[in-house]
Tab-separated table of C-alpha atoms in Angstrom:
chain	number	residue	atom	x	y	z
A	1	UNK	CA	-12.352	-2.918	47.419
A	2	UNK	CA	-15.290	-0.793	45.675
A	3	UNK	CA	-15.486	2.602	45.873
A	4	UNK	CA	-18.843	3.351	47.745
A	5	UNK	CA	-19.161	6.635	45.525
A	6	UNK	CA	-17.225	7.954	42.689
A	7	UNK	CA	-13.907	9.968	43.811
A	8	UNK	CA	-14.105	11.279	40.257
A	9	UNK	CA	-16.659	13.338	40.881
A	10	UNK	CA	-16.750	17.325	40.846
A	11	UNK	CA	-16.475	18.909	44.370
A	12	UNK	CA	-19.751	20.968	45.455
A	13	UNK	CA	-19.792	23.546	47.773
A	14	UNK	CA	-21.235	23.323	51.042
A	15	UNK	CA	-22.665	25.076	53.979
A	16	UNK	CA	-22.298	23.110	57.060
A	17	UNK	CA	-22.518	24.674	60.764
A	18	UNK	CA	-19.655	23.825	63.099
A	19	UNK	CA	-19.090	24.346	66.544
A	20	UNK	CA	-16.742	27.543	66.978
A	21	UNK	CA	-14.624	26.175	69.402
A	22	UNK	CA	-14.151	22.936	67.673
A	23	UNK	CA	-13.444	25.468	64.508
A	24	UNK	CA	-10.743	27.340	66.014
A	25	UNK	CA	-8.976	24.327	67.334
A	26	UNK	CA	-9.291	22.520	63.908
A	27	UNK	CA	-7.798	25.549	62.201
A	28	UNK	CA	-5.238	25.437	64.950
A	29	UNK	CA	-4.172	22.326	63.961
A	30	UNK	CA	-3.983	23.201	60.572
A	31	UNK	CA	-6.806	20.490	59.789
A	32	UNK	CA	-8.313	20.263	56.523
A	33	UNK	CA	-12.367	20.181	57.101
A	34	UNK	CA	-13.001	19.070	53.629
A	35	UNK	CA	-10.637	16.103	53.665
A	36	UNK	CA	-11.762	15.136	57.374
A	37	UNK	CA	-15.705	15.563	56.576
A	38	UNK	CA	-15.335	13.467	53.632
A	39	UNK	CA	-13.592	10.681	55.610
A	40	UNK	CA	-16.277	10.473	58.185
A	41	UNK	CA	-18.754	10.935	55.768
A	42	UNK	CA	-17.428	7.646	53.849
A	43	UNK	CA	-17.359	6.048	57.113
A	44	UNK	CA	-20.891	6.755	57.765
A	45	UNK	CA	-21.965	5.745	54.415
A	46	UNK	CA	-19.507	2.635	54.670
A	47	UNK	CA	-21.817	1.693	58.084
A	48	UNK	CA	-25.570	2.513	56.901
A	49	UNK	CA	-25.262	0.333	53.507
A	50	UNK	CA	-23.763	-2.304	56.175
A	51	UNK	CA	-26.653	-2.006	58.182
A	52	UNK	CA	-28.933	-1.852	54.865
A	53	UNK	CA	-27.478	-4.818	53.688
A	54	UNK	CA	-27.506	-6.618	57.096
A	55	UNK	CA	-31.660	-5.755	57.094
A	56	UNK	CA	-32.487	-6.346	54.255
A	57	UNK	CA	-30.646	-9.928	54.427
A	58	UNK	CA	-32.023	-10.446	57.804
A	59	UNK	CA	-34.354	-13.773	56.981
A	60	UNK	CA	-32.117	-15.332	54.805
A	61	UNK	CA	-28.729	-15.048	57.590
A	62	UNK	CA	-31.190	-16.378	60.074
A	63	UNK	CA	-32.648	-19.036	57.908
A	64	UNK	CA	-28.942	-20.197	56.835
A	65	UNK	CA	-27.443	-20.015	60.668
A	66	UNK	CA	-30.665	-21.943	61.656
A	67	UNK	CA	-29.769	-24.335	59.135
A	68	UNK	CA	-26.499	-25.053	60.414
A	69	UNK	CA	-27.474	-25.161	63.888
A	70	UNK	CA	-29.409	-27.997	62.749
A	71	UNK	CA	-27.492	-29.342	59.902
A	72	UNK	CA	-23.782	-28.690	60.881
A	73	UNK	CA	-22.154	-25.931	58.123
A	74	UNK	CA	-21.995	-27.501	54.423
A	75	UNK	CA	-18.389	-26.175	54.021
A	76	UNK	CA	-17.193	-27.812	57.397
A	77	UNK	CA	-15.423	-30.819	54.929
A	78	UNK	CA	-13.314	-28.259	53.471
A	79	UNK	CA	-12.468	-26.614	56.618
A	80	UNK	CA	-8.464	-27.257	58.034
A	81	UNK	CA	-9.418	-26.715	61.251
């Protein structure tokens, strides 16, 4: 699978604000705020190029699904089930 960004790439500091509470607790648990912002920051990323895609693909998915729903799926000979 690609790499939506380059993990290569030099670290930058930044200032985010974070609930206290949730702070403390996450420093409680010995969690690593970096690491755990990054992952939900790829999974962001990971969903609005989805949804990018998805839009900006919109007419053609409809046009081919209304195609098939006419014309029965092209690849249905190839199909095993």
């Amino acid at each position: 699978m690609n790499n939506i960004y380059d993990p290569s790439a030099p670290k930058k500091p930044t200032n985010v604000s974070i609930n206290s509470e949730l702070l403390r607790k996450a420093k409680e648990f010995e969690i690593n705020l970096s690491a755990t912002l990054e992952q939900a920051l790829v999974e962001k990323v990971k969903q609005r190029q989805q949804e990018l895609w998805l839009s900006a693909n919109k007419s053609a998915i409809d046009e081919y699904n209304q195609y098939t729903e006419q014309n029965s799926n092209p690849n249905d000979p190839q199909r095993g089930f």
